[in-house]
Tab-separated table of C-alpha atoms in Angstrom:
chain	number	residue	atom	x	y	z
A	17	UNK	CA	-20.561	24.463	51.837
A	18	UNK	CA	-24.338	25.104	52.055
A	19	UNK	CA	-26.852	23.519	49.835
A	20	UNK	CA	-27.752	27.016	48.208
A	21	UNK	CA	-23.931	27.231	47.171
A	22	UNK	CA	-24.041	23.897	45.809
A	23	UNK	CA	-27.133	24.553	43.912
A	24	UNK	CA	-25.568	27.786	42.722
A	25	UNK	CA	-22.635	25.843	41.398
A	26	UNK	CA	-25.027	23.322	39.670
A	27	UNK	CA	-26.942	26.154	38.033
A	28	UNK	CA	-23.712	27.700	36.658
A	29	UNK	CA	-22.416	24.473	35.528
A	30	UNK	CA	-25.798	23.907	33.731
A	31	UNK	CA	-25.677	27.324	32.293
A	32	UNK	CA	-22.341	26.768	31.129
A	33	UNK	CA	-23.171	23.568	29.408
A	34	UNK	CA	-25.915	25.200	27.679
A	35	UNK	CA	-23.870	28.129	26.423
A	36	UNK	CA	-21.358	25.240	24.981
A	37	UNK	CA	-23.837	23.290	23.397
A	38	UNK	CA	-25.486	26.503	21.796
A	39	UNK	CA	-21.990	27.333	20.597
A	40	UNK	CA	-21.626	23.911	18.957
A	41	UNK	CA	-25.035	23.845	17.342
A	42	UNK	CA	-24.247	27.288	15.817
A	43	UNK	CA	-20.859	26.079	14.603
A	44	UNK	CA	-22.321	23.130	12.878
A	45	UNK	CA	-24.913	25.338	11.165
A	46	UNK	CA	-22.083	27.883	10.152
A	47	UNK	CA	-20.113	24.724	8.685
A	48	UNK	CA	-23.029	23.840	6.520
A	49	UNK	CA	-23.560	27.454	5.297
A	50	UNK	CA	-19.949	27.840	4.420
A	51	UNK	CA	-20.110	24.490	2.438
A	52	UNK	CA	-23.277	25.554	0.695
A	53	UNK	CA	-21.556	29.016	-0.182
A	54	UNK	CA	-18.618	27.357	-1.664
A	55	UNK	CA	-20.686	24.799	-3.562
A	56	UNK	CA	-22.550	25.261	-6.942
A	57	UNK	CA	-25.657	23.940	-8.708
A	58	UNK	CA	-24.168	24.616	-12.321
A	59	UNK	CA	-23.459	21.454	-13.938
A	60	UNK	CA	-20.456	21.126	-16.261
A	61	UNK	CA	-22.588	18.588	-18.615
A	62	UNK	CA	-24.543	21.663	-19.756
A	63	UNK	CA	-21.429	23.093	-21.209
A	64	UNK	CA	-19.824	21.163	-23.972
A	65	UNK	CA	-16.237	21.766	-23.699
A	66	UNK	CA	-14.853	18.396	-25.391
A	67	UNK	CA	-15.977	18.835	-29.063
A	68	UNK	CA	-12.620	19.272	-30.356
A	69	UNK	CA	-11.555	16.042	-28.479
A	70	UNK	CA	-14.355	14.187	-29.879
A	71	UNK	CA	-13.462	15.549	-33.500
A	72	UNK	CA	-9.870	14.430	-33.152
A	73	UNK	CA	-11.029	10.923	-31.915
A	74	UNK	CA	-13.342	10.705	-34.963
A	75	UNK	CA	-10.558	11.724	-37.331
A	76	UNK	CA	-8.250	8.921	-36.022
A	77	UNK	CA	-10.884	6.424	-36.428
A	78	UNK	CA	-11.421	7.432	-40.123
A	79	UNK	CA	-7.562	7.290	-40.569
A	80	UNK	CA	-7.452	3.547	-39.297
A	81	UNK	CA	-10.458	2.652	-41.354
A	82	UNK	CA	-8.923	4.206	-44.524
A	83	UNK	CA	-5.369	2.330	-43.644
A	84	UNK	CA	-6.976	-1.026	-43.286
A	85	UNK	CA	-8.847	-0.461	-46.792
A	86	UNK	CA	-5.673	0.464	-48.646
A	87	UNK	CA	-3.245	-2.114	-47.094
A	88	UNK	CA	-1.334	-3.960	-49.697
A	89	UNK	CA	-2.649	-7.146	-50.995
A	90	UNK	CA	0.266	-9.080	-50.064
A	91	UNK	CA	-1.506	-12.248	-51.123
A	92	UNK	CA	-0.708	-11.142	-54.851
A	93	UNK	CA	2.984	-11.498	-54.484
A	94	UNK	CA	2.720	-14.910	-52.642
A	95	UNK	CA	0.239	-16.052	-55.430
A	96	UNK	CA	2.781	-15.166	-58.205
A	97	UNK	CA	5.656	-17.029	-56.348
A	98	UNK	CA	3.575	-20.132	-55.688
A	99	UNK	CA	2.361	-20.066	-59.479
A	100	UNK	CA	6.055	-20.043	-60.491
A	101	UNK	CA	7.190	-22.723	-58.335
A	102	UNK	CA	4.428	-24.867	-59.506
A	103	UNK	CA	5.438	-24.422	-63.176
A	104	UNK	CA	8.895	-25.166	-62.403
A	105	UNK	CA	7.834	-28.344	-60.616
A	106	UNK	CA	5.511	-29.236	-63.611
A	107	UNK	CA	8.465	-28.567	-66.036
A	108	UNK	CA	10.568	-30.677	-64.061
A	109	UNK	CA	8.197	-33.662	-64.149
A	110	UNK	CA	7.864	-33.464	-68.032
A	111	UNK	CA	11.459	-33.790	-68.308
A	112	UNK	CA	12.556	-30.009	-68.448
A	113	UNK	CA	14.632	-30.032	-65.429
A	114	UNK	CA	17.044	-27.481	-66.709
A	115	UNK	CA	14.525	-24.733	-66.437
A	116	UNK	CA	13.433	-25.708	-62.884
A	117	UNK	CA	15.944	-23.494	-60.862
A	118	UNK	CA	15.607	-20.451	-63.223
A	119	UNK	CA	11.991	-20.651	-62.861
A	120	UNK	CA	12.098	-20.995	-58.989
A	121	UNK	CA	14.792	-17.987	-58.754
A	122	UNK	CA	12.660	-15.911	-61.020
A	123	UNK	CA	9.397	-16.680	-58.927
A	124	UNK	CA	11.269	-15.287	-55.793
A	125	UNK	CA	12.542	-12.456	-57.684
A	126	UNK	CA	8.804	-11.523	-58.773
A	127	UNK	CA	7.615	-12.004	-55.304
A	128	UNK	CA	10.196	-9.349	-53.881
A	129	UNK	CA	9.685	-6.846	-56.783
A	130	UNK	CA	5.861	-7.215	-56.530
A	131	UNK	CA	6.246	-6.641	-52.826
A	132	UNK	CA	8.338	-3.488	-53.206
A	133	UNK	CA	6.003	-2.188	-55.804
A	134	UNK	CA	2.713	-2.898	-53.766
A	135	UNK	CA	4.371	-1.335	-50.637
A	136	UNK	CA	5.501	1.922	-52.527
A	137	UNK	CA	2.081	2.303	-53.988
A	138	UNK	CA	0.408	1.661	-50.522
A	139	UNK	CA	2.603	4.298	-48.768
A	140	UNK	CA	1.875	6.875	-51.412
A	141	UNK	CA	-1.891	6.335	-51.190
A	142	UNK	CA	-1.660	6.302	-47.407
A	143	UNK	CA	0.067	9.687	-47.620
A	144	UNK	CA	-2.559	11.096	-49.974
A	145	UNK	CA	-5.487	9.778	-47.738
A	146	UNK	CA	-3.903	11.042	-44.790
A	147	UNK	CA	-3.452	14.601	-45.933
A	148	UNK	CA	-7.134	14.464	-47.400
A	149	UNK	CA	-8.526	13.450	-43.995
A	150	UNK	CA	-6.401	16.053	-42.171
A	151	UNK	CA	-7.420	18.789	-44.375
A	152	UNK	CA	-11.195	17.804	-44.012
A	153	UNK	CA	-10.829	17.764	-40.199
A	154	UNK	CA	-8.305	20.942	-39.691
A	155	UNK	CA	-11.067	23.738	-39.940
A	156	UNK	CA	-13.545	21.624	-37.794
A	157	UNK	CA	-11.210	20.889	-34.989
A	158	UNK	CA	-9.929	24.439	-34.890
A	159	UNK	CA	-13.652	25.914	-34.743
A	160	UNK	CA	-14.330	23.273	-32.155
A	161	UNK	CA	-11.365	24.445	-30.110
A	162	UNK	CA	-12.538	27.920	-30.047
A	163	UNK	CA	-16.174	26.741	-29.023
A	164	UNK	CA	-14.580	24.642	-26.422
A	165	UNK	CA	-12.766	27.543	-24.858
A	166	UNK	CA	-15.823	29.812	-25.103
A	167	UNK	CA	-17.961	27.088	-23.372
A	168	UNK	CA	-15.401	26.683	-20.451
A	169	UNK	CA	-15.273	30.391	-20.003
A	170	UNK	CA	-19.209	30.467	-19.824
A	171	UNK	CA	-19.109	27.499	-17.381
A	172	UNK	CA	-16.666	29.372	-15.029
A	173	UNK	CA	-18.682	32.596	-15.376
A	174	UNK	CA	-21.952	30.836	-14.687
A	175	UNK	CA	-20.328	29.199	-11.533
A	176	UNK	CA	-18.863	32.436	-10.336
A	177	UNK	CA	-22.197	34.078	-10.667
A	178	UNK	CA	-23.948	31.077	-8.879
A	179	UNK	CA	-21.532	31.159	-6.147
A	180	UNK	CA	-21.869	35.058	-5.891
A	181	UNK	CA	-25.534	34.528	-5.458
A	182	UNK	CA	-25.229	32.076	-2.827
A	183	UNK	CA	-22.716	34.245	-0.765
A	184	UNK	CA	-25.210	37.138	-0.878
A	185	UNK	CA	-27.956	34.679	0.164
A	186	UNK	CA	-26.027	33.207	3.280
A	187	UNK	CA	-23.601	35.803	4.315
A	188	UNK	CA	-26.172	37.571	6.373
A	189	UNK	CA	-27.020	34.348	8.151
A	190	UNK	CA	-23.273	33.738	8.485
A	191	UNK	CA	-22.686	37.086	10.131
A	192	UNK	CA	-25.502	36.737	12.544
A	193	UNK	CA	-24.379	33.229	13.575
A	194	UNK	CA	-20.871	34.593	14.233
A	195	UNK	CA	-22.411	37.347	16.281
A	196	UNK	CA	-24.470	34.594	18.363
A	197	UNK	CA	-21.146	32.562	18.928
A	198	UNK	CA	-19.488	35.645	20.226
A	199	UNK	CA	-22.336	36.303	22.641
A	200	UNK	CA	-22.346	32.646	23.942
A	201	UNK	CA	-18.447	32.793	24.214
A	202	UNK	CA	-18.566	35.938	26.108
A	203	UNK	CA	-21.440	34.549	28.665
A	204	UNK	CA	-19.249	31.576	29.205
A	205	UNK	CA	-16.323	33.832	29.873
A	206	UNK	CA	-18.398	36.029	32.369
A	207	UNK	CA	-19.388	32.928	34.476
A	208	UNK	CA	-15.649	32.772	35.500
A	209	UNK	CA	-16.144	29.084	36.059
A	210	UNK	CA	-14.081	27.250	33.417
A	211	UNK	CA	-11.811	28.282	30.535
A	212	UNK	CA	-12.278	27.423	26.773
A	213	UNK	CA	-8.834	25.855	27.127
A	214	UNK	CA	-10.282	23.451	29.714
A	215	UNK	CA	-13.124	22.169	27.722
A	216	UNK	CA	-11.118	22.003	24.482
A	217	UNK	CA	-8.800	19.512	26.369
A	218	UNK	CA	-11.733	17.547	27.981
A	219	UNK	CA	-14.974	17.931	26.073
A	220	UNK	CA	-16.686	15.730	28.686
A	221	UNK	CA	-15.565	17.938	31.661
A	222	UNK	CA	-18.680	19.781	32.402
A	223	UNK	CA	-20.885	16.634	32.315
A	224	UNK	CA	-18.450	14.844	34.563
A	225	UNK	CA	-18.615	17.857	37.090
A	226	UNK	CA	-22.369	17.921	36.875
A	227	UNK	CA	-22.493	13.943	37.751
A	228	UNK	CA	-20.215	14.663	40.774
A	229	UNK	CA	-21.953	17.577	42.167
A	230	UNK	CA	-25.501	15.949	41.617
A	231	UNK	CA	-24.317	12.889	43.408
A	232	UNK	CA	-22.913	14.788	46.381
A	233	UNK	CA	-19.241	13.768	45.912
A	234	UNK	CA	-18.202	17.330	45.350
A	235	UNK	CA	-19.340	20.503	46.546
A	236	UNK	CA	-17.540	22.880	44.091
A	237	UNK	CA	-15.464	23.055	40.956
A	238	UNK	CA	-12.102	22.720	42.830
A	239	UNK	CA	-13.239	19.510	44.515
A	240	UNK	CA	-14.405	18.241	41.047
A	241	UNK	CA	-11.045	18.890	39.277
A	242	UNK	CA	-9.452	16.921	42.276
A	243	UNK	CA	-11.714	14.085	41.911
A	244	UNK	CA	-11.337	13.978	38.012
A	245	UNK	CA	-7.605	14.041	38.326
A	246	UNK	CA	-7.839	11.244	40.955
A	247	UNK	CA	-10.001	9.194	38.841
A	248	UNK	CA	-7.768	9.572	35.743
A	249	UNK	CA	-4.799	8.703	37.642
A	250	UNK	CA	-6.523	5.349	39.032
A	251	UNK	CA	-7.409	4.553	35.424
A	252	UNK	CA	-3.890	5.236	34.223
A	253	UNK	CA	-2.587	3.061	37.161
A	254	UNK	CA	-5.002	0.214	36.214
A	255	UNK	CA	-4.077	0.417	32.708
A	256	UNK	CA	-0.416	0.291	33.756
A	257	UNK	CA	-1.075	-2.753	36.007
A	258	UNK	CA	-2.991	-4.522	33.306
A	259	UNK	CA	-0.238	-3.790	30.698
A	260	UNK	CA	2.493	-5.084	33.025
A	261	UNK	CA	0.458	-8.220	33.900
A	262	UNK	CA	-0.049	-8.901	30.255
A	263	UNK	CA	3.637	-8.396	29.588
A	264	UNK	CA	4.572	-10.908	32.434
A	265	UNK	CA	1.939	-13.364	31.142
A	266	UNK	CA	3.551	-13.150	27.481
A	267	UNK	CA	7.057	-13.361	29.116
A	268	UNK	CA	5.893	-16.431	30.928
A	269	UNK	CA	4.325	-17.735	27.836
A	270	UNK	CA	7.578	-17.352	25.856
A	271	UNK	CA	9.688	-18.824	28.641
A	272	UNK	CA	7.639	-22.005	28.380
A	273	UNK	CA	7.253	-22.198	24.660
A	274	UNK	CA	9.653	-24.459	22.534
A	275	UNK	CA	12.696	-22.842	20.889
A	276	UNK	CA	14.374	-24.044	17.597
A	277	UNK	CA	18.064	-25.233	16.887
A	278	UNK	CA	19.239	-24.858	13.366
A	279	UNK	CA	22.041	-27.210	12.266
A	280	UNK	CA	24.302	-26.900	9.067
A	281	UNK	CA	26.465	-29.699	8.349
A	282	UNK	CA	29.341	-29.692	5.572
A	283	UNK	CA	32.434	-30.806	4.098
A	284	UNK	CA	34.391	-29.219	1.210
A	285	UNK	CA	34.644	-30.397	-2.302
A	286	UNK	CA	37.231	-29.799	-4.900
A	287	UNK	CA	36.902	-26.240	-6.410
A	288	UNK	CA	35.942	-24.779	-3.108
A	289	UNK	CA	32.392	-25.941	-2.980
A	290	UNK	CA	30.609	-27.517	0.038
A	291	UNK	CA	28.440	-30.427	0.334
A	292	UNK	CA	26.408	-32.083	2.905
A	293	UNK	CA	28.083	-35.410	3.950
A	294	UNK	CA	26.429	-38.477	5.489
A	295	UNK	CA	25.933	-37.392	9.138
A	296	UNK	CA	23.982	-37.894	12.315
A	297	UNK	CA	22.918	-35.263	14.778
A	298	UNK	CA	22.682	-36.262	18.405
A	299	UNK	CA	20.841	-34.057	20.949
A	300	UNK	CA	20.713	-34.946	24.868
A	301	UNK	CA	21.894	-38.554	23.699
A	302	UNK	CA	19.055	-38.789	21.029
A	303	UNK	CA	19.496	-39.105	17.523
A	304	UNK	CA	17.660	-36.467	15.389
A	305	UNK	CA	18.767	-37.843	12.025
A	306	UNK	CA	21.186	-36.023	9.298
A	307	UNK	CA	21.636	-32.492	8.860
A	308	UNK	CA	20.184	-31.463	5.458
A	309	UNK	CA	20.359	-28.501	2.893
A	310	UNK	CA	20.466	-25.469	3.643
A	311	UNK	CA	20.176	-26.725	7.542
A	312	UNK	CA	17.944	-28.742	9.582
A	313	UNK	CA	15.517	-27.143	12.124
A	314	UNK	CA	15.034	-29.098	15.339
A	315	UNK	CA	12.351	-28.178	17.844
A	316	UNK	CA	13.226	-28.375	21.612
A	317	UNK	CA	11.913	-27.450	24.811
A	318	UNK	CA	13.771	-24.480	26.670
A	319	UNK	CA	16.567	-25.259	29.010
A	320	UNK	CA	20.002	-26.790	28.925
A	321	UNK	CA	20.734	-29.246	26.126
A	322	UNK	CA	23.874	-31.029	24.525
A	323	UNK	CA	24.736	-31.484	20.928
A	324	UNK	CA	27.362	-33.328	19.018
A	325	UNK	CA	27.532	-34.434	15.133
A	326	UNK	CA	28.999	-37.444	13.606
A	327	UNK	CA	30.322	-37.055	9.880
A	328	UNK	CA	31.524	-39.914	7.717
A	329	UNK	CA	34.133	-38.317	5.799
A	330	UNK	CA	35.089	-41.255	3.655
A	331	UNK	CA	33.783	-44.871	3.574
A	332	UNK	CA	36.213	-45.817	6.205
A	333	UNK	CA	36.444	-42.860	8.665
A	334	UNK	CA	33.729	-41.480	10.783
A	335	UNK	CA	34.573	-38.174	12.611
A	336	UNK	CA	32.711	-37.104	15.753
A	337	UNK	CA	32.551	-33.513	17.035
A	338	UNK	CA	32.960	-32.530	20.588
A	339	UNK	CA	29.652	-32.302	22.603
A	340	UNK	CA	28.805	-28.888	23.431
A	341	UNK	CA	26.052	-27.651	25.900
A	342	UNK	CA	23.985	-24.771	25.225
A	343	UNK	CA	20.952	-22.844	26.936
A	344	UNK	CA	17.906	-22.643	24.683
A	345	UNK	CA	15.384	-19.649	25.906
A	346	UNK	CA	11.602	-20.219	25.287
A	347	UNK	CA	10.918	-19.226	21.738
A	348	UNK	CA	14.547	-18.783	21.200
A	349	UNK	CA	16.873	-19.996	18.556
A	350	UNK	CA	20.431	-21.274	17.949
A	351	UNK	CA	22.589	-21.572	14.963
A	352	UNK	CA	25.337	-24.047	14.667
A	353	UNK	CA	27.797	-25.252	11.815
A	354	UNK	CA	29.510	-28.472	11.839
A	355	UNK	CA	31.951	-28.931	9.343
A	356	UNK	CA	35.302	-30.713	8.315
A	357	UNK	CA	37.589	-28.343	6.683
A	358	UNK	CA	40.622	-30.888	6.849
A	359	UNK	CA	40.786	-34.359	8.219
A	360	UNK	CA	43.429	-33.552	10.812
A	361	UNK	CA	41.434	-31.037	12.424
A	362	UNK	CA	38.322	-33.239	12.776
A	363	UNK	CA	34.850	-31.836	13.067
A	364	UNK	CA	34.846	-28.146	13.707
A	365	UNK	CA	31.844	-26.179	15.386
A	366	UNK	CA	30.770	-22.665	14.922
A	367	UNK	CA	27.961	-20.771	16.530
A	368	UNK	CA	26.258	-18.228	14.164
A	369	UNK	CA	24.171	-15.235	14.938
A	370	UNK	CA	21.281	-15.798	12.432
A	371	UNK	CA	19.902	-18.369	9.967
A	372	UNK	CA	21.357	-16.506	7.097
A	373	UNK	CA	24.834	-16.817	8.546
A	374	UNK	CA	24.294	-20.777	8.240
A	375	UNK	CA	24.404	-20.503	4.386
A	376	UNK	CA	27.850	-18.773	4.416
A	377	UNK	CA	30.554	-21.628	4.268
A	378	UNK	CA	32.935	-21.427	7.133
């Protein structure tokens, strides 16, 4: 391809980029105007719409205050009973023991009777004051509710008027922007260079093509697409190789990392319960001490190992399990139960699927 043709492609690409940049700028301006059109400068604080709620809150405060003022003086009842009991003790000390019990019982009766009378009086006064306060606020709250409704309607009306004013102000600008966007889109289409679908999928496509042609690596749009596809393929392959290498290193790390063996040791008690007897765990000929509740966790390097367990069933008899061999993977886990269910069967071994299975008795 000649230099003129390459310059022509460069000119078209630059023009196409200019058209897309213009569309982007116009769209941003349009979005701002649309947001301004939907917004409002009318403040809800200028319209008092919660007068009724404030009056209701004030009414409840007055009711609480009145209630605290008319609460029964329970100390009167207590005072009467204490005085009666004191008189009874005084009479007893003066040798009038026969009147002790009647005076005490009388004092208790006076206490409950006075409490009943005071409570009844209190309830009556409370009902009267509540009725009085509700009547005092009834008309005020009803008027406030109507005023709140009128204020809310006025607020919505003001917002609608403000938004209508904004719409009338910006709509010609929006129409003009929309017209300019259509012109720029048509100019882009008329170049017959790229589709909007291409640039939507790859926003940096034109910039990439400009760099390829300006650097001399490509002479036309077709070659640009080929080079861009090749570059993307190389990047994907490189990412895939890095992921595979990372996975390989992680697998290698796991293979060389220690694993864990979980060992449960038990024997039955009367009543179907199980207990941990005196025992000793031996792995690869080395003692790892006794198994504990709910199990013992032992860290081992990956590879083949042997394990057996000795259990002291009684003070005279020690039972040893068979020695079993197992292969522990790096970061792997093994789960074994060693238990005596009956003496004649000796130590039995069960490999479990998980740690939770170890807590289930064999």
